[in-house]
Amino acid sequence: MNEVDGRRRCPWCLGSDRYRRYHDEEWGVPVHDDRRLFEFLTLEGAQAGLSWSTILAKRENYRRAFSRFDPKKVARFGARDVKRLMRDAGIVRNRLKIESTISNARVFLEVRREFGTFGAYLWAFVDGRPLQNRRRGMKQVPGRTDLSDVISKDLKRRGFRFVGSTIVYAFMQAVGMVNDHLTICFRRAQVAALPRSASSAKLRRQ
């Protein structure tokens, strides 16, 4: 069954109320705000080898631990912060993931200096417009695409870590670069009808 309260949804979200709220309110909605983009980039990287439900359950802890995902503040984290975070049971205590979040914040700021905003850099890969897919079933939803390969390669070239193509495609889905709500899902049409961000006109700077 993929129907709850009379509305049909993507079946992956039916495991919990938290999952369902995330699907109904956030997943696939275009994100242009840099702090939110840094949050999703961090959380998708933290998910590697784990379930998204695990990360969602720890999301508020991550916001607290990483200064509400302010990249300027996280970029200033040092060895003492790493030790503090390694003792924090509210997040995934993986040293490589923690250290990569800090180094990613520094690279994130470099990209922002080059493009004006990280959103401008990111959304230029899709010309400022979300890709509207028509997936009929979960088997049609890929784990990666040629475009996620391209973005992953460019992120790695710039120094980002935990940005493999599979992670990048999940990130693209989360921040609305692609609309992968299934055709049977009530959210697909709603997300597709959302207005393009006013910042989209500035995306082709480079």
Short mmCIF file of C-alpha atoms in Angstrom, two decimals:
data_model
loop_
_atom_site.label_atom_id
_atom_site.label_comp_id
_atom_site.label_asym_id
_atom_site.label_seq_id
_atom_site.Cartn_x
_atom_site.Cartn_y
_atom_site.Cartn_z
CA MET A 1 0.00 0.00 0.00
CA ASN A 2 1.21 3.51 -0.75
CA GLU A 3 -1.96 5.32 0.33
CA VAL A 4 -2.27 7.11 3.64
CA ASP A 5 -5.07 9.54 4.62
CA GLY A 6 -6.58 9.00 1.18
CA ARG A 7 -3.49 10.25 -0.68
CA ARG A 8 -1.04 8.09 -2.60
CA ARG A 9 2.66 8.57 -1.91
CA CYS A 10 6.05 7.27 -2.95
CA PRO A 11 6.27 3.97 -1.05
CA TRP A 12 9.70 4.68 0.46
CA CYS A 13 8.22 7.25 2.87
CA LEU A 14 5.65 5.05 4.60
CA GLY A 15 7.88 3.67 7.35
CA SER A 16 7.23 6.43 9.89
CA ASP A 17 5.46 9.72 10.47
CA ARG A 18 8.83 11.52 10.31
CA TYR A 19 9.56 9.99 6.92
CA ARG A 20 6.11 10.89 5.68
CA ARG A 21 6.38 14.52 6.83
CA TYR A 22 9.77 14.82 5.16
CA HIS A 23 8.33 13.44 1.91
CA ASP A 24 5.23 15.64 2.06
CA GLU A 25 6.93 18.88 3.08
CA GLU A 26 10.54 18.87 1.89
CA TRP A 27 11.66 16.16 -0.52
CA GLY A 28 11.91 17.47 -4.04
CA VAL A 29 11.13 21.10 -3.15
CA PRO A 30 13.74 23.35 -4.85
CA VAL A 31 16.26 24.73 -2.35
CA HIS A 32 18.35 27.80 -3.20
CA ASP A 33 19.33 28.95 0.28
CA ASP A 34 23.03 28.26 0.86
CA ARG A 35 22.73 27.20 4.48
CA ARG A 36 20.01 24.70 3.61
CA LEU A 37 22.09 23.39 0.72
CA PHE A 38 25.05 22.91 3.05
CA GLU A 39 22.77 21.10 5.49
CA PHE A 40 21.53 18.65 2.88
CA LEU A 41 25.03 18.13 1.47
CA THR A 42 26.26 17.29 4.97
CA LEU A 43 23.35 15.01 5.85
CA GLU A 44 23.52 13.10 2.58
CA GLY A 45 27.22 12.51 3.16
CA ALA A 46 26.53 11.41 6.73
CA GLN A 47 24.04 8.88 5.40
CA ALA A 48 26.70 6.92 3.50
CA GLY A 49 26.38 3.31 4.64
CA LEU A 50 23.34 4.11 6.79
CA SER A 51 19.61 4.64 6.30
CA TRP A 52 18.07 8.05 5.67
CA SER A 53 15.67 7.41 8.55
CA THR A 54 18.68 7.22 10.89
CA ILE A 55 19.91 10.62 9.68
CA LEU A 56 16.47 12.23 9.87
CA ALA A 57 16.19 11.09 13.48
CA LYS A 58 19.50 12.82 14.24
CA ARG A 59 18.82 15.95 12.19
CA GLU A 60 18.19 18.34 15.07
CA ASN A 61 21.30 17.02 16.80
CA TYR A 62 23.30 17.76 13.66
CA ARG A 63 21.92 21.30 13.53
CA ARG A 64 23.00 21.85 17.12
CA ALA A 65 26.41 20.20 16.70
CA PHE A 66 27.27 22.01 13.46
CA SER A 67 26.17 25.57 14.33
CA ARG A 68 22.85 25.36 12.48
CA PHE A 69 24.88 24.54 9.36
CA ASP A 70 26.40 27.98 9.07
CA PRO A 71 29.33 27.18 6.73
CA LYS A 72 31.38 30.15 8.00
CA LYS A 73 31.21 28.86 11.57
CA VAL A 74 31.80 25.22 10.63
CA ALA A 75 34.81 26.21 8.50
CA ARG A 76 36.45 27.54 11.67
CA PHE A 77 36.10 24.24 13.55
CA GLY A 78 39.40 22.76 14.67
CA ALA A 79 40.83 19.71 16.41
CA ARG A 80 39.00 20.46 19.69
CA ASP A 81 35.70 20.56 17.83
CA VAL A 82 36.45 17.22 16.19
CA LYS A 83 37.07 15.71 19.64
CA ARG A 84 33.84 17.25 20.91
CA LEU A 85 31.86 15.88 17.98
CA MET A 86 33.40 12.42 18.36
CA ARG A 87 31.89 12.34 21.86
CA ASP A 88 28.46 13.51 20.66
CA ALA A 89 26.09 10.51 20.67
CA GLY A 90 23.46 12.58 18.87
CA ILE A 91 25.30 12.41 15.53
CA VAL A 92 27.13 9.74 13.54
CA ARG A 93 30.48 9.55 15.29
CA ASN A 94 32.57 8.79 12.24
CA ARG A 95 35.82 10.78 12.22
CA LEU A 96 36.10 10.87 8.43
CA LYS A 97 32.54 12.18 8.07
CA ILE A 98 33.03 14.78 10.79
CA GLU A 99 36.34 16.00 9.36
CA SER A 100 34.89 16.05 5.83
CA THR A 101 32.02 18.27 7.00
CA ILE A 102 34.54 20.81 8.24
CA SER A 103 36.72 20.67 5.13
CA ASN A 104 33.60 20.76 2.94
CA ALA A 105 32.50 23.96 4.68
CA ARG A 106 35.79 25.58 3.69
CA VAL A 107 35.45 24.49 0.07
CA PHE A 108 31.79 25.53 0.14
CA LEU A 109 32.92 29.08 0.98
CA GLU A 110 35.46 29.01 -1.85
CA VAL A 111 32.72 28.08 -4.31
CA ARG A 112 30.52 30.83 -2.93
CA ARG A 113 33.30 33.38 -3.42
CA GLU A 114 33.66 32.27 -7.04
CA PHE A 115 29.98 32.12 -7.97
CA GLY A 116 28.35 34.53 -5.54
CA THR A 117 26.32 31.75 -3.93
CA PHE A 118 26.69 27.99 -3.78
CA GLY A 119 23.15 27.79 -5.15
CA ALA A 120 24.21 29.68 -8.27
CA TYR A 121 26.99 27.16 -8.87
CA LEU A 122 24.78 24.15 -8.21
CA TRP A 123 21.65 25.15 -10.12
CA ALA A 124 23.62 26.09 -13.22
CA PHE A 125 24.00 22.34 -13.84
CA VAL A 126 20.26 22.20 -14.62
CA ASP A 127 19.94 25.70 -16.10
CA GLY A 128 18.03 26.81 -13.02
CA ARG A 129 15.08 24.51 -13.69
CA PRO A 130 14.30 21.26 -11.85
CA LEU A 131 14.31 18.18 -14.06
CA GLN A 132 10.78 16.77 -14.13
CA ASN A 133 10.94 12.99 -14.28
CA ARG A 134 8.04 10.63 -14.79
CA ARG A 135 8.90 7.55 -12.75
CA ARG A 136 6.07 5.04 -12.53
CA GLY A 137 7.66 2.77 -9.95
CA MET A 138 10.62 2.65 -7.58
CA LYS A 139 12.51 0.33 -9.92
CA GLN A 140 12.65 3.19 -12.42
CA VAL A 141 14.36 5.55 -9.95
CA PRO A 142 18.13 5.36 -10.56
CA GLY A 143 20.81 5.44 -7.89
CA ARG A 144 22.90 7.78 -10.03
CA THR A 145 22.74 9.44 -13.43
CA ASP A 146 25.16 10.87 -15.97
CA LEU A 147 24.47 14.33 -14.54
CA SER A 148 25.16 13.25 -10.97
CA ASP A 149 28.42 11.78 -12.27
CA VAL A 150 29.34 15.17 -13.73
CA ILE A 151 28.45 17.09 -10.57
CA SER A 152 30.21 14.56 -8.36
CA LYS A 153 33.37 14.83 -10.44
CA ASP A 154 33.33 18.62 -10.28
CA LEU A 155 32.70 18.66 -6.52
CA LYS A 156 35.60 16.27 -5.97
CA ARG A 157 37.84 18.37 -8.23
CA ARG A 158 37.09 21.35 -6.00
CA GLY A 159 37.99 19.39 -2.87
CA PHE A 160 34.65 18.19 -1.52
CA ARG A 161 34.55 14.79 0.20
CA PHE A 162 31.74 12.23 0.58
CA VAL A 163 30.26 13.39 -2.71
CA GLY A 164 30.18 10.22 -4.79
CA SER A 165 27.65 10.07 -7.60
CA THR A 166 25.07 8.12 -5.55
CA ILE A 167 25.27 10.63 -2.70
CA VAL A 168 25.05 13.51 -5.17
CA TYR A 169 21.94 12.08 -6.85
CA ALA A 170 20.22 11.68 -3.48
CA PHE A 171 21.21 15.29 -2.76
CA MET A 172 19.75 16.41 -6.10
CA GLN A 173 16.48 14.67 -5.26
CA ALA A 174 16.37 16.19 -1.78
CA VAL A 175 16.99 19.79 -2.90
CA GLY A 176 14.62 19.59 -5.86
CA MET A 177 17.08 19.64 -8.74
CA VAL A 178 15.14 16.62 -9.93
CA ASN A 179 11.51 15.80 -9.23
CA ASP A 180 11.51 12.06 -8.61
CA HIS A 181 8.11 11.78 -6.95
CA LEU A 182 6.39 8.89 -8.69
CA THR A 183 3.58 9.63 -11.12
CA ILE A 184 1.08 8.10 -8.67
CA CYS A 185 2.25 10.38 -5.84
CA PHE A 186 0.10 13.38 -4.93
CA ARG A 187 3.23 15.47 -4.39
CA ARG A 188 4.59 15.12 -7.92
CA ALA A 189 2.21 17.64 -9.50
CA GLN A 190 2.44 19.96 -6.51
CA VAL A 191 6.24 20.08 -6.67
CA ALA A 192 6.22 20.47 -10.45
CA ALA A 193 3.92 23.48 -10.12
CA LEU A 194 6.15 25.36 -7.67
CA PRO A 195 7.39 28.70 -9.05
CA ARG A 196 10.98 28.97 -10.10
CA SER A 197 13.12 30.81 -7.56
CA ALA A 198 13.72 34.49 -8.26
CA SER A 199 17.43 33.75 -8.00
CA SER A 200 17.29 31.37 -10.95
CA ALA A 201 17.81 34.21 -13.41
CA LYS A 202 21.26 34.73 -11.94
CA LEU A 203 22.40 31.14 -12.21
CA ARG A 204 24.24 31.35 -15.53
CA ARG A 205 26.93 33.67 -14.23
CA GLN A 206 29.78 31.39 -15.17
#
